[in-house]
């Protein structure tokens, strides 16, 4: 089983956050309770991914699937949410920053299941001991979208 389409980019987390935005104008006013310690928070046209640190460049891959993808056995942590995409597309952005990935055409406007898998968190923690080393692509997020069927 392979994804129908995917886009990948590197992004520098700001305040440990990475945004995955729908390609509709953003004005949800959504502010998650980050004290709950989750990997991913969702609202209409936005996902907040929580990184292990600010001081690195994370790899983010967005994928679209026609059904639930197989689990990633290498994932250190996974979380499932749902998101409504008003126009059916999504892209990666730094917090309050410009788009850093192409738009992934997920499908028609509507609700989607999302699973976020992440690897490399412990490796980033270990490398951050050396302040001269800025890890790039070590923490890897895979954000998979598939239809809710409803």
Coordinates of C-alpha atoms in Angstrom, one line a residue, residues 20-145:
X20 CA -0.2 22.1 8.8
X21 CA -2.7 24.5 7.3
X22 CA -5.6 24.0 5.0
X23 CA -5.4 26.0 1.8
X24 CA -8.4 28.1 2.9
X25 CA -7.9 31.5 4.5
X26 CA -6.9 31.1 8.2
X27 CA -8.9 32.8 10.9
X28 CA -10.2 30.1 13.2
X29 CA -9.1 31.7 16.5
X30 CA -8.2 28.2 17.7
X31 CA -5.7 28.1 20.6
X32 CA -5.1 24.6 21.9
X33 CA -4.4 23.7 25.5
X34 CA -0.8 22.8 25.0
X35 CA -0.5 21.7 28.6
X36 CA -2.1 18.4 27.7
X37 CA 1.1 17.1 26.2
X38 CA -0.2 15.9 22.9
X39 CA 1.7 15.4 19.6
X40 CA -1.1 17.0 17.5
X41 CA -4.0 19.4 18.0
X42 CA -6.6 20.0 15.3
X43 CA -9.3 22.4 14.4
X44 CA -10.9 23.4 11.1
X45 CA -8.1 23.9 8.5
X46 CA -5.3 23.6 11.0
X47 CA -3.1 21.0 12.7
X48 CA -0.5 22.0 15.3
X49 CA 2.4 19.5 15.5
X50 CA 4.4 19.6 18.7
X51 CA 8.2 19.1 18.1
X52 CA 10.7 18.0 20.7
X53 CA 12.7 21.3 20.4
X54 CA 13.0 24.6 18.6
X55 CA 16.7 24.2 17.8
X56 CA 16.6 22.0 14.8
X57 CA 15.0 21.6 11.4
X58 CA 12.3 18.9 11.3
X59 CA 11.3 16.9 8.3
X60 CA 7.5 16.9 7.6
X61 CA 5.9 14.6 5.0
X62 CA 2.2 15.1 4.2
X63 CA 0.5 12.1 2.5
X64 CA -2.9 11.4 1.1
X65 CA -4.3 7.9 1.2
X66 CA -7.6 6.4 -0.1
X67 CA -8.0 4.3 3.2
X68 CA -6.2 4.1 6.6
X69 CA -2.5 3.5 6.0
X70 CA -0.6 0.7 7.7
X71 CA 1.0 1.7 11.0
X72 CA 4.6 2.7 11.0
X73 CA 6.4 0.2 13.3
X74 CA 9.4 2.6 13.6
X75 CA 7.2 5.4 15.0
X76 CA 8.2 6.6 18.5
X77 CA 4.9 8.2 19.0
X78 CA 1.6 8.4 17.0
X79 CA -1.6 10.3 17.4
X80 CA -4.9 10.2 15.5
X81 CA -7.2 13.2 15.0
X82 CA -9.7 14.5 12.5
X83 CA -9.6 17.7 10.5
X84 CA -12.0 19.5 8.2
X85 CA -10.3 20.9 5.1
X86 CA -12.5 23.6 3.6
X87 CA -10.8 23.4 0.2
X88 CA -9.3 19.9 0.3
X89 CA -5.6 21.0 0.4
X90 CA -3.0 21.2 3.1
X91 CA 0.6 22.6 3.4
X92 CA 3.3 23.0 6.0
X93 CA 4.1 26.4 7.6
X94 CA 6.2 27.7 10.4
X95 CA 4.3 29.4 13.2
X96 CA 3.1 32.7 11.9
X97 CA 5.4 32.2 8.9
X98 CA 5.2 31.6 5.2
X99 CA 4.3 28.3 3.5
X100 CA 7.3 26.0 3.4
X101 CA 5.9 23.1 1.4
X102 CA 3.8 22.8 -1.7
X103 CA 0.1 22.3 -1.3
X104 CA -0.9 18.7 -1.0
X105 CA -4.2 18.1 -2.8
X106 CA -5.8 15.7 -0.1
X107 CA -9.2 15.4 -1.9
X108 CA -12.5 17.2 -2.1
X109 CA -13.5 19.6 0.7
X110 CA -14.6 17.8 3.8
X111 CA -13.5 15.9 7.0
X112 CA -10.5 13.6 7.0
X113 CA -8.9 11.2 9.4
X114 CA -5.3 12.2 10.2
X115 CA -2.5 10.1 11.8
X116 CA 0.7 11.7 12.8
X117 CA 3.7 9.5 13.3
X118 CA 7.1 10.8 14.5
X119 CA 10.6 9.4 14.7
X120 CA 13.9 10.8 15.7
X121 CA 12.8 12.7 18.8
X122 CA 15.3 10.9 21.1
X123 CA 18.1 11.4 18.6
X124 CA 17.4 15.2 18.5
X125 CA 17.5 15.3 22.3
X126 CA 20.8 13.6 22.4
X127 CA 22.3 15.8 19.7
X128 CA 21.1 19.0 21.3
X129 CA 23.8 18.5 24.0
X130 CA 26.3 19.9 21.4
X131 CA 25.2 23.5 20.9
X132 CA 27.3 23.7 17.8
X133 CA 25.2 21.0 16.1
X134 CA 21.8 22.0 14.6
X135 CA 20.2 18.7 13.6
X136 CA 18.4 18.8 10.2
X137 CA 15.8 16.2 9.2
X138 CA 16.4 14.0 12.3
X139 CA 13.0 14.5 13.8
X140 CA 10.6 13.2 11.1
X141 CA 6.8 13.7 11.1
X142 CA 4.6 11.8 8.7
X143 CA 1.1 13.3 8.5
X144 CA -1.3 10.9 6.7
X145 CA -4.8 12.0 5.6

